[in-house]
mmCIF file of C-alpha atoms in Angstrom:
data_model
loop_
_atom_site.group_PDB
_atom_site.id
_atom_site.type_symbol
_atom_site.label_atom_id
_atom_site.label_comp_id
_atom_site.label_asym_id
_atom_site.label_seq_id
_atom_site.Cartn_x
_atom_site.Cartn_y
_atom_site.Cartn_z
ATOM 1 C CA ASP A 1 0.000 0.000 0.000
ATOM 2 C CA THR A 2 1.541 3.333 -0.991
ATOM 3 C CA GLY A 3 -0.857 5.653 0.804
ATOM 4 C CA VAL A 4 -0.172 7.967 3.734
ATOM 5 C CA SER A 5 0.682 6.055 6.889
ATOM 6 C CA GLN A 6 0.598 7.190 10.489
ATOM 7 C CA ASP A 7 2.017 5.658 13.623
ATOM 8 C CA PRO A 8 0.796 4.854 16.183
ATOM 9 C CA ARG A 9 -2.875 4.443 15.365
ATOM 10 C CA HIS A 10 -3.868 4.833 18.996
ATOM 11 C CA LYS A 11 -2.100 6.442 21.934
ATOM 12 C CA ILE A 12 -3.279 6.610 25.522
ATOM 13 C CA THR A 13 -1.249 8.780 27.844
ATOM 14 C CA LYS A 14 -1.493 10.468 31.185
ATOM 15 C CA ARG A 15 -1.831 14.200 31.558
ATOM 16 C CA GLY A 16 1.561 15.890 31.595
ATOM 17 C CA GLN A 17 3.342 13.284 29.492
ATOM 18 C CA ASN A 18 4.932 14.001 26.110
ATOM 19 C CA VAL A 19 3.793 12.164 22.980
ATOM 20 C CA THR A 20 5.145 11.987 19.445
ATOM 21 C CA PHE A 21 3.322 10.928 16.300
ATOM 22 C CA ARG A 22 4.824 10.020 12.951
ATOM 23 C CA CYS A 23 3.475 10.510 9.444
ATOM 24 C CA ASP A 24 4.900 8.999 6.256
ATOM 25 C CA PRO A 25 3.481 10.769 3.203
ATOM 26 C CA ILE A 26 3.194 9.416 -0.322
ATOM 27 C CA SER A 27 6.742 9.433 -1.634
ATOM 28 C CA GLU A 28 6.417 11.969 -4.474
ATOM 29 C CA HIS A 29 4.397 14.434 -2.407
ATOM 30 C CA ASN A 30 6.233 17.591 -1.361
ATOM 31 C CA ARG A 31 3.390 19.071 0.694
ATOM 32 C CA LEU A 32 2.435 17.722 4.105
ATOM 33 C CA TYR A 33 -0.348 18.900 6.410
ATOM 34 C CA TRP A 34 -1.369 18.101 9.970
ATOM 35 C CA TYR A 35 -4.977 18.451 11.111
ATOM 36 C CA ARG A 36 -6.795 17.748 14.362
ATOM 37 C CA GLN A 37 -10.305 16.343 14.504
ATOM 38 C CA THR A 38 -12.496 16.165 17.601
ATOM 39 C CA LEU A 39 -15.677 14.124 17.879
ATOM 40 C CA GLY A 40 -18.491 15.456 15.751
ATOM 41 C CA GLN A 41 -16.360 18.123 14.095
ATOM 42 C CA GLY A 42 -14.494 18.491 10.862
ATOM 43 C CA PRO A 43 -10.700 18.465 10.812
ATOM 44 C CA GLU A 44 -8.953 21.703 11.781
ATOM 45 C CA PHE A 45 -5.671 22.771 10.214
ATOM 46 C CA LEU A 46 -2.611 22.689 12.469
ATOM 47 C CA THR A 47 0.491 23.121 10.336
ATOM 48 C CA TYR A 48 1.918 22.804 6.842
ATOM 49 C CA PHE A 49 5.261 21.762 5.342
ATOM 50 C CA GLN A 50 6.545 22.235 1.844
ATOM 51 C CA ASN A 51 9.482 19.884 1.581
ATOM 52 C CA GLU A 52 11.345 20.385 4.870
ATOM 53 C CA ALA A 53 10.188 23.956 5.478
ATOM 54 C CA GLN A 54 7.357 24.593 7.926
ATOM 55 C CA LEU A 55 5.541 27.437 6.209
ATOM 56 C CA GLU A 56 2.470 27.887 8.343
ATOM 57 C CA LYS A 57 1.356 27.117 11.853
ATOM 58 C CA SER A 58 -2.188 27.633 13.065
ATOM 59 C CA ARG A 59 -2.897 30.008 15.930
ATOM 60 C CA LEU A 60 -4.752 27.054 17.426
ATOM 61 C CA LEU A 61 -1.399 25.418 18.037
ATOM 62 C CA SER A 62 0.037 26.269 21.427
ATOM 63 C CA ASP A 63 3.753 26.331 22.206
ATOM 64 C CA ARG A 64 3.409 22.785 23.538
ATOM 65 C CA PHE A 65 3.053 21.532 19.974
ATOM 66 C CA SER A 66 5.977 21.186 17.615
ATOM 67 C CA ALA A 67 6.318 19.564 14.236
ATOM 68 C CA GLU A 68 9.268 18.671 12.067
ATOM 69 C CA ARG A 69 9.867 17.244 8.636
ATOM 70 C CA PRO A 70 13.589 16.537 8.375
ATOM 71 C CA LYS A 71 14.824 15.908 4.837
ATOM 72 C CA GLY A 72 11.366 16.593 3.489
ATOM 73 C CA SER A 73 10.201 13.024 3.940
ATOM 74 C CA PHE A 74 8.383 11.796 7.055
ATOM 75 C CA SER A 75 7.063 14.222 9.648
ATOM 76 C CA THR A 76 6.676 14.101 13.411
ATOM 77 C CA LEU A 77 4.227 15.966 15.623
ATOM 78 C CA GLU A 78 5.153 16.249 19.292
ATOM 79 C CA ILE A 79 2.888 17.390 22.087
ATOM 80 C CA GLN A 80 4.587 18.273 25.339
ATOM 81 C CA ARG A 81 2.884 18.249 28.736
ATOM 82 C CA THR A 82 -0.331 16.829 27.337
ATOM 83 C CA GLU A 83 -3.673 18.075 28.605
ATOM 84 C CA GLN A 84 -7.077 16.403 28.481
ATOM 85 C CA GLY A 85 -8.137 18.936 25.873
ATOM 86 C CA ASP A 86 -5.521 17.501 23.515
ATOM 87 C CA SER A 87 -7.563 14.311 23.168
ATOM 88 C CA ALA A 88 -8.472 14.092 19.494
ATOM 89 C CA MET A 89 -7.722 12.370 16.227
ATOM 90 C CA TYR A 90 -4.558 13.754 14.611
ATOM 91 C CA LEU A 91 -4.619 13.496 10.835
ATOM 92 C CA CYS A 92 -1.782 13.805 8.374
ATOM 93 C CA ALA A 93 -2.292 14.534 4.692
ATOM 94 C CA SER A 94 0.014 14.988 1.728
ATOM 95 C CA SER A 95 -0.375 16.409 -1.737
ATOM 96 C CA PRO A 96 1.761 16.441 -4.865
ATOM 97 C CA PRO A 97 3.599 19.365 -6.475
ATOM 98 C CA GLY A 98 1.430 21.757 -8.453
ATOM 99 C CA LEU A 99 -1.131 24.377 -7.614
ATOM 100 C CA ALA A 100 -1.654 23.838 -3.890
ATOM 101 C CA GLY A 101 -5.155 25.209 -3.756
ATOM 102 C CA THR A 102 -6.615 22.806 -6.301
ATOM 103 C CA ASN A 103 -4.753 19.635 -5.469
ATOM 104 C CA GLU A 104 -6.354 16.695 -3.720
ATOM 105 C CA GLN A 105 -4.966 15.956 -0.285
ATOM 106 C CA PHE A 106 -4.454 12.303 0.587
ATOM 107 C CA PHE A 107 -5.181 11.534 4.204
ATOM 108 C CA GLY A 108 -3.698 8.961 6.505
ATOM 109 C CA PRO A 109 -5.813 6.872 8.908
ATOM 110 C CA GLY A 110 -5.020 9.178 11.828
ATOM 111 C CA THR A 111 -3.632 8.759 15.330
ATOM 112 C CA ARG A 112 -6.252 8.773 18.063
ATOM 113 C CA LEU A 113 -4.882 10.384 21.222
ATOM 114 C CA THR A 114 -6.555 9.899 24.584
ATOM 115 C CA VAL A 115 -5.209 11.893 27.512
ATOM 116 C CA LEU A 116 -6.307 10.562 30.893
ATOM 117 C CA GLY B 1 -11.372 34.152 7.696
ATOM 118 C CA ASN B 2 -12.622 31.221 5.675
ATOM 119 C CA SER B 3 -15.502 29.108 6.958
ATOM 120 C CA VAL B 4 -17.760 26.287 5.790
ATOM 121 C CA THR B 5 -21.244 25.506 7.043
ATOM 122 C CA GLN B 6 -22.954 22.176 6.384
ATOM 123 C CA MET B 7 -26.518 21.166 7.021
ATOM 124 C CA GLU B 8 -27.179 19.604 10.382
ATOM 125 C CA GLY B 9 -27.232 15.837 10.485
ATOM 126 C CA PRO B 10 -27.613 13.003 10.811
ATOM 127 C CA VAL B 11 -29.441 12.210 7.590
ATOM 128 C CA THR B 12 -31.280 8.894 7.317
ATOM 129 C CA LEU B 13 -32.622 7.709 3.966
ATOM 130 C CA SER B 14 -34.009 4.592 2.379
ATOM 131 C CA GLU B 15 -32.129 2.982 -0.481
ATOM 132 C CA GLU B 16 -32.782 4.661 -3.870
ATOM 133 C CA ALA B 17 -33.874 7.930 -2.239
ATOM 134 C CA PHE B 18 -32.584 11.309 -3.440
ATOM 135 C CA LEU B 19 -29.838 12.914 -1.394
ATOM 136 C CA THR B 20 -28.992 16.560 -0.861
ATOM 137 C CA ILE B 21 -26.456 17.776 1.677
ATOM 138 C CA ASN B 22 -26.240 21.550 1.797
ATOM 139 C CA CYS B 23 -22.945 23.385 2.051
ATOM 140 C CA THR B 24 -22.291 27.118 2.071
ATOM 141 C CA TYR B 25 -19.009 28.903 2.492
ATOM 142 C CA THR B 26 -17.385 32.213 3.321
ATOM 143 C CA ALA B 27 -14.054 32.991 1.722
ATOM 144 C CA THR B 28 -12.102 35.781 0.113
ATOM 145 C CA GLY B 29 -11.108 35.471 -3.497
ATOM 146 C CA TYR B 30 -11.788 32.331 -5.471
ATOM 147 C CA PRO B 31 -11.462 29.205 -3.346
ATOM 148 C CA SER B 32 -11.516 25.645 -4.584
ATOM 149 C CA LEU B 33 -14.309 23.507 -3.135
ATOM 150 C CA PHE B 34 -14.224 19.859 -2.160
ATOM 151 C CA TRP B 35 -16.363 17.080 -0.786
ATOM 152 C CA TYR B 36 -14.488 14.493 1.249
ATOM 153 C CA VAL B 37 -16.037 11.263 2.534
ATOM 154 C CA GLN B 38 -15.129 9.070 5.479
ATOM 155 C CA TYR B 39 -16.468 5.522 5.323
ATOM 156 C CA PRO B 40 -16.688 3.561 8.577
ATOM 157 C CA GLY B 41 -13.231 2.531 9.737
ATOM 158 C CA GLU B 42 -11.466 4.331 6.901
ATOM 159 C CA GLY B 43 -9.607 7.598 6.404
ATOM 160 C CA LEU B 44 -10.853 10.706 4.644
ATOM 161 C CA GLN B 45 -10.872 10.488 0.880
ATOM 162 C CA LEU B 46 -11.738 12.951 -1.837
ATOM 163 C CA LEU B 47 -15.166 12.431 -3.367
ATOM 164 C CA LEU B 48 -15.228 15.334 -5.828
ATOM 165 C CA LYS B 49 -13.983 18.869 -6.336
ATOM 166 C CA ALA B 50 -14.582 22.062 -8.294
ATOM 167 C CA THR B 51 -11.973 24.734 -8.739
ATOM 168 C CA LYS B 52 -13.870 27.616 -10.325
ATOM 169 C CA ALA B 53 -17.338 29.120 -10.462
ATOM 170 C CA ASP B 54 -19.991 27.075 -12.314
ATOM 171 C CA ASP B 55 -17.758 23.982 -12.392
ATOM 172 C CA LYS B 56 -19.530 20.735 -11.602
ATOM 173 C CA GLY B 57 -17.645 18.020 -9.776
ATOM 174 C CA SER B 58 -18.902 14.456 -10.079
ATOM 175 C CA ASN B 59 -17.894 10.988 -8.936
ATOM 176 C CA LYS B 60 -19.665 7.712 -8.080
ATOM 177 C CA GLY B 61 -23.052 9.236 -8.966
ATOM 178 C CA PHE B 62 -22.532 12.237 -6.671
ATOM 179 C CA GLU B 63 -22.533 15.768 -8.060
ATOM 180 C CA ALA B 64 -21.945 19.274 -6.735
ATOM 181 C CA THR B 65 -21.896 22.613 -8.581
ATOM 182 C CA TYR B 66 -19.758 25.581 -7.510
ATOM 183 C CA ARG B 67 -22.233 28.474 -7.182
ATOM 184 C CA LYS B 68 -20.366 31.685 -6.493
ATOM 185 C CA GLU B 69 -23.491 33.837 -6.466
ATOM 186 C CA THR B 70 -24.959 31.843 -3.580
ATOM 187 C CA THR B 71 -21.580 30.752 -2.124
ATOM 188 C CA SER B 72 -22.791 27.172 -2.130
ATOM 189 C CA PHE B 73 -21.569 23.711 -3.099
ATOM 190 C CA HIS B 74 -24.451 21.356 -2.343
ATOM 191 C CA LEU B 75 -23.878 17.609 -2.711
ATOM 192 C CA GLU B 76 -26.520 15.568 -4.541
ATOM 193 C CA LYS B 77 -27.106 11.987 -5.573
ATOM 194 C CA GLY B 78 -30.153 10.733 -7.393
ATOM 195 C CA SER B 79 -30.358 7.264 -5.848
ATOM 196 C CA VAL B 80 -28.392 6.393 -2.728
ATOM 197 C CA GLN B 81 -27.206 2.932 -1.806
ATOM 198 C CA VAL B 82 -26.501 1.323 1.550
ATOM 199 C CA SER B 83 -22.798 1.517 0.693
ATOM 200 C CA ASP B 84 -23.049 5.342 0.644
ATOM 201 C CA SER B 85 -23.462 5.372 4.422
ATOM 202 C CA ALA B 86 -20.584 7.512 5.648
ATOM 203 C CA VAL B 87 -19.671 10.944 6.991
ATOM 204 C CA TYR B 88 -19.481 13.671 4.329
ATOM 205 C CA PHE B 89 -17.354 16.806 4.742
ATOM 206 C CA CYS B 90 -17.526 19.940 2.650
ATOM 207 C CA ALA B 91 -14.223 21.826 2.500
ATOM 208 C CA LEU B 92 -12.563 24.766 0.805
ATOM 209 C CA SER B 93 -9.026 25.682 -0.052
ATOM 210 C CA GLY B 94 -8.014 29.302 -0.400
ATOM 211 C CA GLN B 95 -6.113 30.536 -3.404
ATOM 212 C CA GLY B 96 -2.801 32.305 -3.498
ATOM 213 C CA GLY B 97 -1.129 34.251 -0.730
ATOM 214 C CA THR B 98 -0.308 32.137 2.278
ATOM 215 C CA SER B 99 -3.185 29.674 1.936
ATOM 216 C CA TYR B 100 -0.809 26.880 0.826
ATOM 217 C CA GLY B 101 -3.801 24.734 0.005
ATOM 218 C CA LYS B 102 -4.819 24.195 3.617
ATOM 219 C CA LEU B 103 -8.366 22.943 3.895
ATOM 220 C CA THR B 104 -11.137 24.494 5.951
ATOM 221 C CA PHE B 105 -13.783 21.869 6.705
ATOM 222 C CA GLY B 106 -17.438 21.923 7.659
ATOM 223 C CA GLN B 107 -18.550 19.936 10.679
ATOM 224 C CA GLY B 108 -19.537 16.872 8.674
ATOM 225 C CA THR B 109 -22.879 15.220 7.932
ATOM 226 C CA ILE B 110 -23.549 11.624 8.910
ATOM 227 C CA LEU B 111 -25.523 9.748 6.239
ATOM 228 C CA THR B 112 -27.178 6.429 6.992
ATOM 229 C CA VAL B 113 -28.940 4.546 4.206
ATOM 230 C CA HIS B 114 -31.302 1.696 5.102
ATOM 231 C CA PRO B 115 -32.198 -1.171 2.731
#
């Protein structure tokens, strides 16, 4: 399967712990996005990478969140000092080169985070 | 900022019924519009898209027309099947500037189709 993959699929942690999620995009895709989805809502944009450069970060993202995409391949999203409000599904998507606004984004299965 | 509003759900239909899910948007400039679908146990996938006014996107019997005058992108299907049961998300992507293609989603509409 050559789609977007995410690891882990589920993560349960205690409040105050740090967690890290990984996303492997489709290999030819230079754009990578992270979104967060809570129950009953649509995904909300968190951050965007073009190759290895992080070009935008949502104001929704507190300083406890950090994302990287070394070498422009896989990406990691780290949450420090987790809070119960961080419980959500974290989605990664990638899209190919071209006009960003019109391109389809391919989504991974998501990582479901539960903070106890 | 950009926003998308979808009709309240859930929607429950019998097989072969006609489906409409309303979607309206607020955006500056000329956004691209998308419908994504999430089948049970699966990730989000693109259903159809339209990138300019009056374009019609279509796929798997679903259609939606980009109406700039009413800022709408309603999803329709003439005859739904049980296999269409899923959550449907309307989304837009801004053009140019610093939009970078990020998607703004509606809250989603749950569709259940009974035999």
